[in-house]
Short mmCIF file of N, CA and C in Angstrom, two decimals:
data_model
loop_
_atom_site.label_atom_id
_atom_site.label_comp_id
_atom_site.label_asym_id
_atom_site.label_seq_id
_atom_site.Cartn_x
_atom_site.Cartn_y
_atom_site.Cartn_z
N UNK J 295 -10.91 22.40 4.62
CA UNK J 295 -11.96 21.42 4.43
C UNK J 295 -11.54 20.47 3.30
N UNK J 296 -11.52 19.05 3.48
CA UNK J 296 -11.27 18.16 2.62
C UNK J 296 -12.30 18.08 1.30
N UNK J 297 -11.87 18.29 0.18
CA UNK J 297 -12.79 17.60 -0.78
C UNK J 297 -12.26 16.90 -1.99
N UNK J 298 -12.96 16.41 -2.38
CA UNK J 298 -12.68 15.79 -3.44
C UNK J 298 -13.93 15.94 -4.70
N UNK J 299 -14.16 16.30 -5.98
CA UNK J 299 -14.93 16.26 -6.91
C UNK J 299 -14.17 15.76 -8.32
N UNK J 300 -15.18 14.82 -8.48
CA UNK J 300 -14.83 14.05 -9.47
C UNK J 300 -15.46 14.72 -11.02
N UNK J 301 -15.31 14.47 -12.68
CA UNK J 301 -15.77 14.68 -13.51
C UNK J 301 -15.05 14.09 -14.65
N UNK J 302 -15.71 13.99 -15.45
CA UNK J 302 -15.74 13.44 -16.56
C UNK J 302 -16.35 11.94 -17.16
N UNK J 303 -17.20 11.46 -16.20
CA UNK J 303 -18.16 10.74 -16.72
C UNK J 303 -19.12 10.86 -17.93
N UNK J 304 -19.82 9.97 -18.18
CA UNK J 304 -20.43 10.37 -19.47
C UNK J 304 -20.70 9.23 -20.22
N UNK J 305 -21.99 8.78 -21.22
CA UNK J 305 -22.17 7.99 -22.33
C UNK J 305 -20.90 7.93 -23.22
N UNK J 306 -20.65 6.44 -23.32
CA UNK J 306 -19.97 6.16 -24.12
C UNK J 306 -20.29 4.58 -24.90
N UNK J 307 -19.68 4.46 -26.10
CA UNK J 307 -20.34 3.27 -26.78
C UNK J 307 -18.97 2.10 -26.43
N UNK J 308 -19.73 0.74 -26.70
CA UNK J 308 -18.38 -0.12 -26.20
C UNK J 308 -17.39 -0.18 -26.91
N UNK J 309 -16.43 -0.42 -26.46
CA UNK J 309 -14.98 0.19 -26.81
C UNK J 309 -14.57 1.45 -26.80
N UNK J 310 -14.90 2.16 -26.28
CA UNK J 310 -14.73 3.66 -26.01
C UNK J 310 -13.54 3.95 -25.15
N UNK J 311 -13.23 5.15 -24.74
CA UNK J 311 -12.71 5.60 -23.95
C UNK J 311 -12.83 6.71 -22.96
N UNK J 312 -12.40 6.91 -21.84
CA UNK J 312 -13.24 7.87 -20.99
C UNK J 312 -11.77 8.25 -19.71
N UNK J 313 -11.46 9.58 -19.70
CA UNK J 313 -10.65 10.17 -18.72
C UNK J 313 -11.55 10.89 -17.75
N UNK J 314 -11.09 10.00 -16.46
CA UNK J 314 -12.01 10.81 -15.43
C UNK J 314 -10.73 11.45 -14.54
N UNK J 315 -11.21 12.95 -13.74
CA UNK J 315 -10.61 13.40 -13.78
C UNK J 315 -11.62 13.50 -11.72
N UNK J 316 -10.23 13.84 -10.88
CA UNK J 316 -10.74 13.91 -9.48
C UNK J 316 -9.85 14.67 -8.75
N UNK J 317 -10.26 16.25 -9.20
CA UNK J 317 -9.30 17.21 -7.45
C UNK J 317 -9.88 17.17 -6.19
N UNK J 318 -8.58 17.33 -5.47
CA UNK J 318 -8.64 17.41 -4.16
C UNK J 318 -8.26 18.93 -3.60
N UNK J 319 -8.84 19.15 -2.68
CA UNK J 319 -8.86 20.49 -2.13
C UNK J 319 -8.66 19.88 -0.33
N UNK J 320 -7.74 20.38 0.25
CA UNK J 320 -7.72 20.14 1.91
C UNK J 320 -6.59 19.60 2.07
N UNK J 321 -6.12 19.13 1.07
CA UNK J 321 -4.64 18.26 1.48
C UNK J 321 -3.96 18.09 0.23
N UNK J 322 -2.71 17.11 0.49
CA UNK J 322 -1.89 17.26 -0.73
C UNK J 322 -1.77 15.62 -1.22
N UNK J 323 -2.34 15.58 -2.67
CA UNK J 323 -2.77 14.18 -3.09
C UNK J 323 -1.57 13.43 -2.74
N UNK J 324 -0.65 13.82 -3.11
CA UNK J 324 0.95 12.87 -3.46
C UNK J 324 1.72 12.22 -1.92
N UNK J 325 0.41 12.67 -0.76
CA UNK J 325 1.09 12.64 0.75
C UNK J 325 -0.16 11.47 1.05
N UNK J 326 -0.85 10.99 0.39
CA UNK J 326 -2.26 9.91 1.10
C UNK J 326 -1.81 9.23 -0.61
N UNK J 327 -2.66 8.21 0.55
CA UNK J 327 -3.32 6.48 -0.14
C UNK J 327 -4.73 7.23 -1.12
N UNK J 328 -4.84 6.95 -2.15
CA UNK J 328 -6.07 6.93 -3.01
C UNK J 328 -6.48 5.98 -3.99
N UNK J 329 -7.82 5.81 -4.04
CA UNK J 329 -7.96 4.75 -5.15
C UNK J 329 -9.52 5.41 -5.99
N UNK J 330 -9.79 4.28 -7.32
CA UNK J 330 -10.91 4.90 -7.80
C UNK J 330 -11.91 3.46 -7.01
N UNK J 331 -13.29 3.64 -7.29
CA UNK J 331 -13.98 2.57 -6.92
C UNK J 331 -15.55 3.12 -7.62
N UNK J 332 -16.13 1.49 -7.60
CA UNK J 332 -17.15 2.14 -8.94
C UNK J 332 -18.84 1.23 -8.37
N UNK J 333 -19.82 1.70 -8.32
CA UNK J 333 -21.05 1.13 -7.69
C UNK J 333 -21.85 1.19 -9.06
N UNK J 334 -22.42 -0.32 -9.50
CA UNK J 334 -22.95 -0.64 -10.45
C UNK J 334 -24.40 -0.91 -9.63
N UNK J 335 -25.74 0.04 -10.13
CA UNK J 335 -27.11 -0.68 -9.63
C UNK J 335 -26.83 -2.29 -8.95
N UNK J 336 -27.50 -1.97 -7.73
CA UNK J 336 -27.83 -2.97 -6.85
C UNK J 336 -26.77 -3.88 -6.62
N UNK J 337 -25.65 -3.39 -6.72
CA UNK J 337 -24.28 -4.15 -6.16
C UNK J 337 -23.50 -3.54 -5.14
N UNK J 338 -22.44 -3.69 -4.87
CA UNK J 338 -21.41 -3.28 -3.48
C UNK J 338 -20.71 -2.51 -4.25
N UNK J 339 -20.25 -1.33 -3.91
CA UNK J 339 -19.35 -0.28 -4.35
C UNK J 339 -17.63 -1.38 -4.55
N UNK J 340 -17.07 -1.47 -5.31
CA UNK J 340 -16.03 -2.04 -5.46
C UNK J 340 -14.96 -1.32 -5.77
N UNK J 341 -13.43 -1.78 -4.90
CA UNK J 341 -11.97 -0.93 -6.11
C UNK J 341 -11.49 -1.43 -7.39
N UNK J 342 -11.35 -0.10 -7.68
CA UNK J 342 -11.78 -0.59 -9.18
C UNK J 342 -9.60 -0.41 -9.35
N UNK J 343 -9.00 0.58 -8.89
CA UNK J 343 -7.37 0.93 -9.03
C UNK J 343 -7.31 1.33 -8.06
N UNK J 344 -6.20 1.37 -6.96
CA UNK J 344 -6.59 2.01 -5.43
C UNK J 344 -4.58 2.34 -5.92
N UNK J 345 -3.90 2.89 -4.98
CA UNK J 345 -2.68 3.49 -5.19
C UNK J 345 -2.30 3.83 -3.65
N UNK J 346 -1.04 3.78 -3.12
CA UNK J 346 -0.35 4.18 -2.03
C UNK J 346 -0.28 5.57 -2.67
N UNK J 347 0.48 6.27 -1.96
CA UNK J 347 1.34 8.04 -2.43
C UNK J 347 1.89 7.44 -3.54
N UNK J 348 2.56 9.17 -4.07
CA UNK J 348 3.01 8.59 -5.35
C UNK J 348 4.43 8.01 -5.42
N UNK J 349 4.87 6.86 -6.68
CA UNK J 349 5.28 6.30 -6.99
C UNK J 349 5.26 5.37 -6.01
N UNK J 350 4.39 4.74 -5.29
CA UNK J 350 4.05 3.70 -4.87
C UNK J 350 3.78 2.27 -5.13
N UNK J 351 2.94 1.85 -4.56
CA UNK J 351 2.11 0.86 -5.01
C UNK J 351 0.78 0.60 -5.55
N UNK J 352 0.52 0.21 -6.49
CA UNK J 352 -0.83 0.02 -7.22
C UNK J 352 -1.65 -0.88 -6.92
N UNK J 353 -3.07 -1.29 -7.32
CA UNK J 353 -3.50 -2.50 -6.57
C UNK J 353 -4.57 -2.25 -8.16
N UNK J 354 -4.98 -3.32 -9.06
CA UNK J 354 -6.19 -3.24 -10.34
C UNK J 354 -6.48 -4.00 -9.99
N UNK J 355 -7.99 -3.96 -9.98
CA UNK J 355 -9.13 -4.91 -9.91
C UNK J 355 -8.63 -5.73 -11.27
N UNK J 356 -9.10 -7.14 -11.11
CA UNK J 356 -8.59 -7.97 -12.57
C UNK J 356 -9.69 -7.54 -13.31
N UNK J 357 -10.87 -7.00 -13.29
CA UNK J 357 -12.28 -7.00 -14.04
C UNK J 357 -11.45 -5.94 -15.33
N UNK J 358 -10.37 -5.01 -14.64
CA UNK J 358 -10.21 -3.94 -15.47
C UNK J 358 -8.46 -3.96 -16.11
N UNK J 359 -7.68 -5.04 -15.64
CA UNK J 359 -6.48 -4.36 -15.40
C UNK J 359 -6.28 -4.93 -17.57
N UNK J 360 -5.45 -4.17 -17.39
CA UNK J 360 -5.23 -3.94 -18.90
C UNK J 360 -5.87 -2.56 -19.84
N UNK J 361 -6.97 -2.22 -18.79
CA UNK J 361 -7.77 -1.46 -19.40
C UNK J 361 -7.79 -0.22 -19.02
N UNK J 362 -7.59 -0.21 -17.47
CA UNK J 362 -7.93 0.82 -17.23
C UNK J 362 -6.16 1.22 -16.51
N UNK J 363 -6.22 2.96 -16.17
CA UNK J 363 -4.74 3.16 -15.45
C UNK J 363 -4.90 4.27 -14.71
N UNK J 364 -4.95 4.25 -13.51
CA UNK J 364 -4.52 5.44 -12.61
C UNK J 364 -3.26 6.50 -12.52
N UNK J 365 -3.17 7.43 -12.51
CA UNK J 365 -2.35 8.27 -12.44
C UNK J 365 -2.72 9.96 -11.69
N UNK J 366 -1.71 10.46 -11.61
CA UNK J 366 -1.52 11.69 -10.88
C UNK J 366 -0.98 13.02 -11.62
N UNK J 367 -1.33 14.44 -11.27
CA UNK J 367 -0.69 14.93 -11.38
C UNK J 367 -0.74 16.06 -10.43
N UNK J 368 0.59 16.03 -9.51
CA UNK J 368 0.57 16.46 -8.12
C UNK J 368 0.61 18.11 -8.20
N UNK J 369 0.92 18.63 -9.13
CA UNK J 369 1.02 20.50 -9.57
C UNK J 369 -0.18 20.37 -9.28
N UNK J 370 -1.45 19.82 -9.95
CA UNK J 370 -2.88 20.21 -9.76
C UNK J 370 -3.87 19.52 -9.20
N UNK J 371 -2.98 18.69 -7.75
CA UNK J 371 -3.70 17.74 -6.98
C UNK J 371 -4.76 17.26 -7.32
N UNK J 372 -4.25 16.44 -8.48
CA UNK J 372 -5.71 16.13 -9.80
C UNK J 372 -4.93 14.30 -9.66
N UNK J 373 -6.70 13.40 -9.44
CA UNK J 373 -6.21 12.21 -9.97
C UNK J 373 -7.29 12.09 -10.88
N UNK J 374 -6.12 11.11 -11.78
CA UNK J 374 -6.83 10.44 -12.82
C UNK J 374 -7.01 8.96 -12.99
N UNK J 375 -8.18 8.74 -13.81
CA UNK J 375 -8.60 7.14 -14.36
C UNK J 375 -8.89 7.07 -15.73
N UNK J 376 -7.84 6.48 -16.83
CA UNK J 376 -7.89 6.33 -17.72
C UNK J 376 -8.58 5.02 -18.00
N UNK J 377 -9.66 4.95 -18.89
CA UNK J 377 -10.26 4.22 -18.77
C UNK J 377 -10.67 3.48 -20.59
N UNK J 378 -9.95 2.06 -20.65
CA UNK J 378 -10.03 1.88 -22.44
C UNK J 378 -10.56 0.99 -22.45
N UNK J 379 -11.16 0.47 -24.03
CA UNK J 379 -11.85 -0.96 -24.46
C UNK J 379 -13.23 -0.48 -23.16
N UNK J 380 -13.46 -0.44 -23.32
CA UNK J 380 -14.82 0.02 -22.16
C UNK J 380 -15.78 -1.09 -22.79
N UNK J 381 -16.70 -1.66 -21.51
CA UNK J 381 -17.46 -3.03 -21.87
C UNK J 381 -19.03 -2.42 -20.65
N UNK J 382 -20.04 -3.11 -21.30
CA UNK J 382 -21.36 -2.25 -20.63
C UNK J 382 -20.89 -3.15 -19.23
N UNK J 383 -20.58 -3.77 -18.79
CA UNK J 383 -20.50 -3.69 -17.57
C UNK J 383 -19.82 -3.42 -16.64
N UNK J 384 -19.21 -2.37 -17.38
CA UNK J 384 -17.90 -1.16 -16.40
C UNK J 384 -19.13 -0.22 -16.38
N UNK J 385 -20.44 -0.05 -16.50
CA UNK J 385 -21.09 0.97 -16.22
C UNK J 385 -21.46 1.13 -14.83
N UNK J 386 -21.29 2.32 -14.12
CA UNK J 386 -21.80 1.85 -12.69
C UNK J 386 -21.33 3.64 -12.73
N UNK J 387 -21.53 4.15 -11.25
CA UNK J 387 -20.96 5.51 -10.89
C UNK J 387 -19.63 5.30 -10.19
N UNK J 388 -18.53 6.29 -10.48
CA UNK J 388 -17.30 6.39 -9.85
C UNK J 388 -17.03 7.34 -9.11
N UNK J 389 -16.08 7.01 -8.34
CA UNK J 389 -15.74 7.23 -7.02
C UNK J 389 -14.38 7.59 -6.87
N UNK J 390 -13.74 8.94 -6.67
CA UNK J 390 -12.50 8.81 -5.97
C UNK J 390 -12.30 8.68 -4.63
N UNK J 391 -11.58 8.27 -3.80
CA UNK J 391 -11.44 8.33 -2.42
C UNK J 391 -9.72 8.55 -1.86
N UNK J 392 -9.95 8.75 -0.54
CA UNK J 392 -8.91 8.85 0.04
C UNK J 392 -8.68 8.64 1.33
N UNK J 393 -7.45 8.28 1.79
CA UNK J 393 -7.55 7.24 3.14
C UNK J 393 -6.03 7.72 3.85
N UNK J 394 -6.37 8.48 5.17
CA UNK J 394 -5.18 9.21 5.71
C UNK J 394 -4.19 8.29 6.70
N UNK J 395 -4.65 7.33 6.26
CA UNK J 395 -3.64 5.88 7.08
C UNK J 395 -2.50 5.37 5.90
N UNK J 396 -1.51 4.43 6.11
CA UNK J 396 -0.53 4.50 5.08
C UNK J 396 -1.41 2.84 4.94
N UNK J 397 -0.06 2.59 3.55
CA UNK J 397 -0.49 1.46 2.69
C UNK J 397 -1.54 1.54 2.08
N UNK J 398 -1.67 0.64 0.84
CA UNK J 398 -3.04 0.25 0.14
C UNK J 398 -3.74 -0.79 0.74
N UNK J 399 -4.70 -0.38 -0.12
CA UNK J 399 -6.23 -1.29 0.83
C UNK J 399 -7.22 -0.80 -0.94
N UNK J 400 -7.76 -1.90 -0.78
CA UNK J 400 -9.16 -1.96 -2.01
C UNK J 400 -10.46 -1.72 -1.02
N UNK J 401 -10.47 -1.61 0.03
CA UNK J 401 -11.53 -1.91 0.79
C UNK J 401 -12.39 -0.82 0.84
N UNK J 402 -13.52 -0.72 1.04
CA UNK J 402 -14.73 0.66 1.10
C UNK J 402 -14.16 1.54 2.14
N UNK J 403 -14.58 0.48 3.32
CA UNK J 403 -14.06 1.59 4.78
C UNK J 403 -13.22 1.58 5.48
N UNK J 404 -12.27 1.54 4.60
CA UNK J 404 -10.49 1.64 5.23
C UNK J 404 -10.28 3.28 4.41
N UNK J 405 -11.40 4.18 3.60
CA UNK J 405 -11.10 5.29 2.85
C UNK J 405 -12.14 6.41 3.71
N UNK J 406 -11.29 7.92 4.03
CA UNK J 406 -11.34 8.46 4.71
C UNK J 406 -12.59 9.42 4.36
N UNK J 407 -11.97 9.72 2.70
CA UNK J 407 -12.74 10.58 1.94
C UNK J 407 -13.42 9.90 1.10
N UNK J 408 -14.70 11.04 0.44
CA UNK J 408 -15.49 10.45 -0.94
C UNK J 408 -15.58 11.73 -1.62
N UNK J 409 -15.61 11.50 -2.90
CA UNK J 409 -16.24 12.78 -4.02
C UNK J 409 -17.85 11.86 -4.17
N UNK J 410 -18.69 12.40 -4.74
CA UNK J 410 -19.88 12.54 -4.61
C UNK J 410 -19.92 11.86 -5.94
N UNK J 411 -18.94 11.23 -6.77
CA UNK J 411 -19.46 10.20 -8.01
C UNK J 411 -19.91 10.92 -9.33
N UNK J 412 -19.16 10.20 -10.50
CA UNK J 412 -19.94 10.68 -11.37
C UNK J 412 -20.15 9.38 -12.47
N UNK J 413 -21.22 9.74 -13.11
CA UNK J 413 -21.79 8.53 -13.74
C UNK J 413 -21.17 8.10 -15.05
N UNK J 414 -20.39 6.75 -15.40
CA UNK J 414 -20.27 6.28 -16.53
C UNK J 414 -21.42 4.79 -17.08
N UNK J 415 -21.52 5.10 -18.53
CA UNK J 415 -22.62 4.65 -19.21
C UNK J 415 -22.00 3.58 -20.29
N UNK J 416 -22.03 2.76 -20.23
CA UNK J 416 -21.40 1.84 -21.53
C UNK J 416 -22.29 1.16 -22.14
N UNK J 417 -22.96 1.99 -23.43
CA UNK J 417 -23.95 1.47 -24.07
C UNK J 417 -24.06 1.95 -25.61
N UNK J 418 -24.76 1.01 -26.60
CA UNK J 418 -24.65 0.90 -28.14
C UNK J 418 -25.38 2.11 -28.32
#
């Protein structure tokens, strides 16, 4: 059974920093397309870093790039989103996903899988 659960969300003040952390169980991360993506109240779920397999290709939203960095670590089919300079309107819930077709894509429903989100807060 495929899953994915995400953690390490959480209040943080601006300029902060925040490692979110997303295993997969059902398959092997370093063999699929994954990206993070993030739904801010009453907006469209957006990619926020999306990634081919590893050592691939990357794709950063410009809202974040500088700030934020995706990475892997395939021993513990664990992805990560490093996430810096944090600004209240990176607040929204995050999302890992995964998409059993090749190449990158930022897109919602070009991704196969979802983890169930966890909430980041960027506030004084």
């Amino acid at each position: 059974q495929v899953q994915l659960v995400e953690s390490g969300g959480g209040l943080v003040q601006p300029g902060g920093s925040l490692r979110l952390s997303c295993v997969a169980s059902g398959f092997r991360m370093d063999d699929v397309a994954i990206g993070w993506f993030r739904q801010a109240p009453g907006k469209e779920r957006e990619g926020v870093v999306c990634s081919t397999s590893s050592h691939g290709s990357t794709l950063t939203a410009d809202s974040v790039k500088g700030r934020f960095t995706i990475s892997r670590d395939n021993t513990k089919n664990t992805l990560y989103l490093q996430m810096n300079s944090l600004k209240p309107e990176d607040t929204a819930v995050y999302y890992c996903a995964a998409r059993t077709r090749s190449g990158i894509s930022t897109l919602v429903n070009e991704y196969d899988y979802w983890g169930q989100g966890t909430q980041v807060t960027v506030s004084s």
